C-alpha atoms as one frame of an Amber mdcrd trajectory, in Angstrom:
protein
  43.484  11.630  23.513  40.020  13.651  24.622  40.465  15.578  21.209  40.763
  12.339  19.378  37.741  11.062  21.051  35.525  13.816  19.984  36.659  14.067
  16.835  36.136  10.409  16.239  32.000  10.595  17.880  32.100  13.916  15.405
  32.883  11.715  12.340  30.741   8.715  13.398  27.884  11.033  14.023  28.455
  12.322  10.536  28.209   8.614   8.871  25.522   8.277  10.948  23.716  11.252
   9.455  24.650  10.819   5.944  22.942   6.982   6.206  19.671   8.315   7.188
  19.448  10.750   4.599  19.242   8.530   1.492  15.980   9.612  -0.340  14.489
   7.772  -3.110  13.447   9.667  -6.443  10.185   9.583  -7.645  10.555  10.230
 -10.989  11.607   6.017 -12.131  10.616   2.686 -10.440  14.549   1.633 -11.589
  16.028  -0.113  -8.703  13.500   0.763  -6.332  12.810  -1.958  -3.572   9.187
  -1.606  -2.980   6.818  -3.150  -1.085   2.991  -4.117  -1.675   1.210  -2.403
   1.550  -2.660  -3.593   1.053  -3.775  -1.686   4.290  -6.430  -3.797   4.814
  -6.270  -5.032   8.874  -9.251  -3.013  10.912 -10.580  -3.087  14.475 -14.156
  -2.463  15.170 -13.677   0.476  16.776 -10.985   2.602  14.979 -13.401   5.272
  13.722 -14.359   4.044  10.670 -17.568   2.645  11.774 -17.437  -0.904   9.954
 -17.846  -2.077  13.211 -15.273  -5.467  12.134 -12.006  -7.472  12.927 -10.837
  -6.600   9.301  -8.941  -9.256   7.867  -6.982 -10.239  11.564 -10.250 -12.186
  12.310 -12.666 -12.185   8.918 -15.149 -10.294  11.085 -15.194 -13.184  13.744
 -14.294 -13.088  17.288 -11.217 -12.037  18.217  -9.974 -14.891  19.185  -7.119
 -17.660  17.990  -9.445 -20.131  16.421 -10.814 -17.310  14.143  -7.165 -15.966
  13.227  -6.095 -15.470   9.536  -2.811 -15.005  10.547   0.324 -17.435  10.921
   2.314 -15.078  13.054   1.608 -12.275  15.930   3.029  -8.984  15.122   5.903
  -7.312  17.885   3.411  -4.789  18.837   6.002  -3.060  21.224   6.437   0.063
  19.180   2.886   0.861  17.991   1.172   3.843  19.595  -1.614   2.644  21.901
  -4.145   5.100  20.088  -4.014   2.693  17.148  -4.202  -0.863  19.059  -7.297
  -2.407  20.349  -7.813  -5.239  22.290  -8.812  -8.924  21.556 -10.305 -11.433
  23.468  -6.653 -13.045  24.016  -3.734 -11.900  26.338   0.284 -12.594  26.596
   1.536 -14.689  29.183   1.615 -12.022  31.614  -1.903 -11.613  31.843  -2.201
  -8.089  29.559  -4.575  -7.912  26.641  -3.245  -8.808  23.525  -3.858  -5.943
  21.103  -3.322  -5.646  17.511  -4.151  -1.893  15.251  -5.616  -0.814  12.519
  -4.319   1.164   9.427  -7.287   3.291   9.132  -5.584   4.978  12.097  -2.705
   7.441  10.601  -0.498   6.433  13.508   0.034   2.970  12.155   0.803   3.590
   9.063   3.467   6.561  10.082   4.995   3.746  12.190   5.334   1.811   8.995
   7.263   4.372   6.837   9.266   5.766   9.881  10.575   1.827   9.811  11.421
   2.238   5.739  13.300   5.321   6.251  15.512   3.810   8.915  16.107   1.102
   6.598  16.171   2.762   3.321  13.686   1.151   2.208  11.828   3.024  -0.818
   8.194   2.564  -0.780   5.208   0.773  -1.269   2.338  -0.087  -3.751  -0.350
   1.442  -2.259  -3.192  -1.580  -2.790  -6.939  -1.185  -3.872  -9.186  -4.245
  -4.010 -11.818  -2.569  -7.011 -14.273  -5.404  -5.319 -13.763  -3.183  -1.616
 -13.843  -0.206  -2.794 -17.001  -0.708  -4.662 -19.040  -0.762  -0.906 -19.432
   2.062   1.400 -17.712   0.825   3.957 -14.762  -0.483   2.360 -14.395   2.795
   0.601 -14.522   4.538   3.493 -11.851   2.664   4.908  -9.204   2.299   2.154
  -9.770   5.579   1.090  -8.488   6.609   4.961  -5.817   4.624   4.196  -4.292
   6.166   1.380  -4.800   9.690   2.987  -2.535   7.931   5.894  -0.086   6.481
   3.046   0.183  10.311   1.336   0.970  11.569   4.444   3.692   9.422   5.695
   5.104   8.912   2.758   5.500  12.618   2.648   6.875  12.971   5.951   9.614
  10.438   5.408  10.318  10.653   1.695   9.489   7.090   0.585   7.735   7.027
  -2.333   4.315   5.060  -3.269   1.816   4.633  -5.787  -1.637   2.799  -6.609
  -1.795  -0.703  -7.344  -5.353  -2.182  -8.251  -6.593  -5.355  -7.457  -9.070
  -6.513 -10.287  -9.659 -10.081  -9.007 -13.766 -10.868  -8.606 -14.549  -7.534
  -9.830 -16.648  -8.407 -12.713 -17.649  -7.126 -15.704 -17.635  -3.426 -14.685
 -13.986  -3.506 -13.488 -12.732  -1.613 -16.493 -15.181   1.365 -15.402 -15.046
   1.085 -12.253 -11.430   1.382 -11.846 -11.447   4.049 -13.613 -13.913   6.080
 -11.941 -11.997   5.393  -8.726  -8.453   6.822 -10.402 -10.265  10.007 -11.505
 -11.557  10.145  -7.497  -8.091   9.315  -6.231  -6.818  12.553  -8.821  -9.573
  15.024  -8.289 -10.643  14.584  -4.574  -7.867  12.862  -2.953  -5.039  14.372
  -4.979  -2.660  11.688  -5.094   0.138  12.708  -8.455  -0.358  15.756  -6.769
   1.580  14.924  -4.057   5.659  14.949  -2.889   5.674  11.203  -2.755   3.915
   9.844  -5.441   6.066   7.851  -7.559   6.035   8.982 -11.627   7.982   6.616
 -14.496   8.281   7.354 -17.798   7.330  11.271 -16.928   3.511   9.800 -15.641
   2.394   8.815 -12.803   3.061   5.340 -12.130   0.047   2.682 -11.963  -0.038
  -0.781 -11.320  -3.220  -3.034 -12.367  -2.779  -6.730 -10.745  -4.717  -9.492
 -11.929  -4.922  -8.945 -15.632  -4.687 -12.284 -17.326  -5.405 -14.764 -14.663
  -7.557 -17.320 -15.240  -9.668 -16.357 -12.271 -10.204 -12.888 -14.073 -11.269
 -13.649 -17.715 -14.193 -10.782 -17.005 -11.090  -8.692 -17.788 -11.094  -9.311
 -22.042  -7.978  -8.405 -24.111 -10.271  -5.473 -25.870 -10.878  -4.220 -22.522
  -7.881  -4.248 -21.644  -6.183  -2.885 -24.847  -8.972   0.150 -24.596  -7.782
   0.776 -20.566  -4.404   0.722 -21.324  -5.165   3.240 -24.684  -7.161   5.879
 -22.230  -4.108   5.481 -19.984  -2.071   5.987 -21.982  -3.265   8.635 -24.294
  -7.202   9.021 -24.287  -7.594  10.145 -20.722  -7.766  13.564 -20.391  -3.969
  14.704 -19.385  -4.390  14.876 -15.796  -5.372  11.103 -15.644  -3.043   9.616
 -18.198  -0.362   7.246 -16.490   2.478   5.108 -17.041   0.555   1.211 -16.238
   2.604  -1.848 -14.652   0.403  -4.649 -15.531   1.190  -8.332 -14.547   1.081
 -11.287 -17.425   0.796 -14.989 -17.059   3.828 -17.031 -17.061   3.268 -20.546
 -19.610   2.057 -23.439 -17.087   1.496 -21.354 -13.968  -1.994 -20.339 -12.762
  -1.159 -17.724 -11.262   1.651 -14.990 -10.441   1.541 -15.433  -6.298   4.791
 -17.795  -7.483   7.080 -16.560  -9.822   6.227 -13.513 -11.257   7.028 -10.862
 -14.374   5.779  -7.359 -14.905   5.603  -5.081 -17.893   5.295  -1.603 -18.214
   3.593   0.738 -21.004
């Protein structure tokens, strides 16, 4: 009977094993369960010297008339280097503390949770109207350096996804000007974890053909996805997942279709 037992913890610890070692590919998005991660939730004093509530608060107090959130995170499992403290506490009386993903600890906690899960990976958000000021530079650039890293560490897979909305007339070059940063200095398709399709890099652009975004013209957009595509030099040149408009809907937020070139 004590040989069956072992043997039987032997072969469950085996299953057990052989579940958490499912590792996505990153050479096709093909049924891939991502997620979009936009990274954007900051504390005033997580090092990145914006000084701000990021997107918790708007840059208010940290309190629960200024919240721009419907639900409090379980914060039981966060390490307490990435948490700070708002003006609130729980019912017992301790401060209630939420993080900030410009901290590398948060966003490790975050892909440890999507390998347990099998979960594949992320689009890595960039709001071209943040990344356009120091500060949110700073910040979102931290986070993909956080994103790289995990995503590394627990073989999940990610790539870019752009924001255009309110960017203006200079989104087209400005975009681009961040991709060839995100190549050259940050080293992104360089990576283990960076997710290629169609033997490129994969790169989503969100927001092209919204009414809210008619800055973005078809000729633009025909002459992004060319350099892309072909134009770029090589090292640049991706695979694009772009978003269209659905007849009658405003917008994608609801009931949504994506392409890819």
């Amino acid at each position: 009977m004590k040989s069956i037992t072992i043997i039987s913890l032997f072969v469950l610890a085996s299953l057990n094993a052989m579940a958490q070692k499912y590792v996505p590919t990153t050479n096709t998005l093909n049924k891939k369960v991502m997620f979009g991660y936009q990274g954007w939730h900051a504390t005033p004093n997580d090092g990145s010297n914006n000084g701000v509530w990021r997107h918790w608060f708007g840059g208010r107090q940290p309190e629960a008339k200024n919240a721009n959130f419907d639900l409090w995170p379980d914060m039981r499992e966060y390490p307490a280097d990435v948490l700070e403290a708002t003006s609130m506490t729980y019912p017992d009386g301790s401060p209630a503390k939420l993080y900030s993903a410009y901290k590398y600890g948060a966003v490790d906690l975050h892909f440890k949770w999507m390998m347990e899960h099998d979960l594949d990976g992320v689009f890595q958000q960039r709001f071209v109207t943040d990344i356009k000021g120091r500060g949110g530079a700073r910040h979102f650039n931290q986070v993909v350096r956080n994103v790289k890293q995990a995503s590394e560490k627990y073989k999940r897979v990610y790539c870019i996804m752009y924001d255009i909305s309110g960017a203006g007339p200079t989104w087209k070059q400005d975009l681009m000007k961040d991709w060839m940063f995100l190549v050259d200095s940050l080293q992104v398709t360089k990576g283990s974890s960076y997710l290629h399709h169609k033997g490129k890099p994969l790169l989503s652009i969100w927001g092209l053909g919204f009414d809210h975004t008619q800055f973005a013209t078809v000729a633009q957009s025909d002459s992004l996805l060319d350099w892309f595509h072909k134009n770029a030099p090589k090292k640049y040149q991706a695979t694009i997942m772009g978003a269209l408009m659905i007849p009658g809907k405003r917008t994608l937020r609801t009931g949504k279709r994506y392409t890819i070139k």
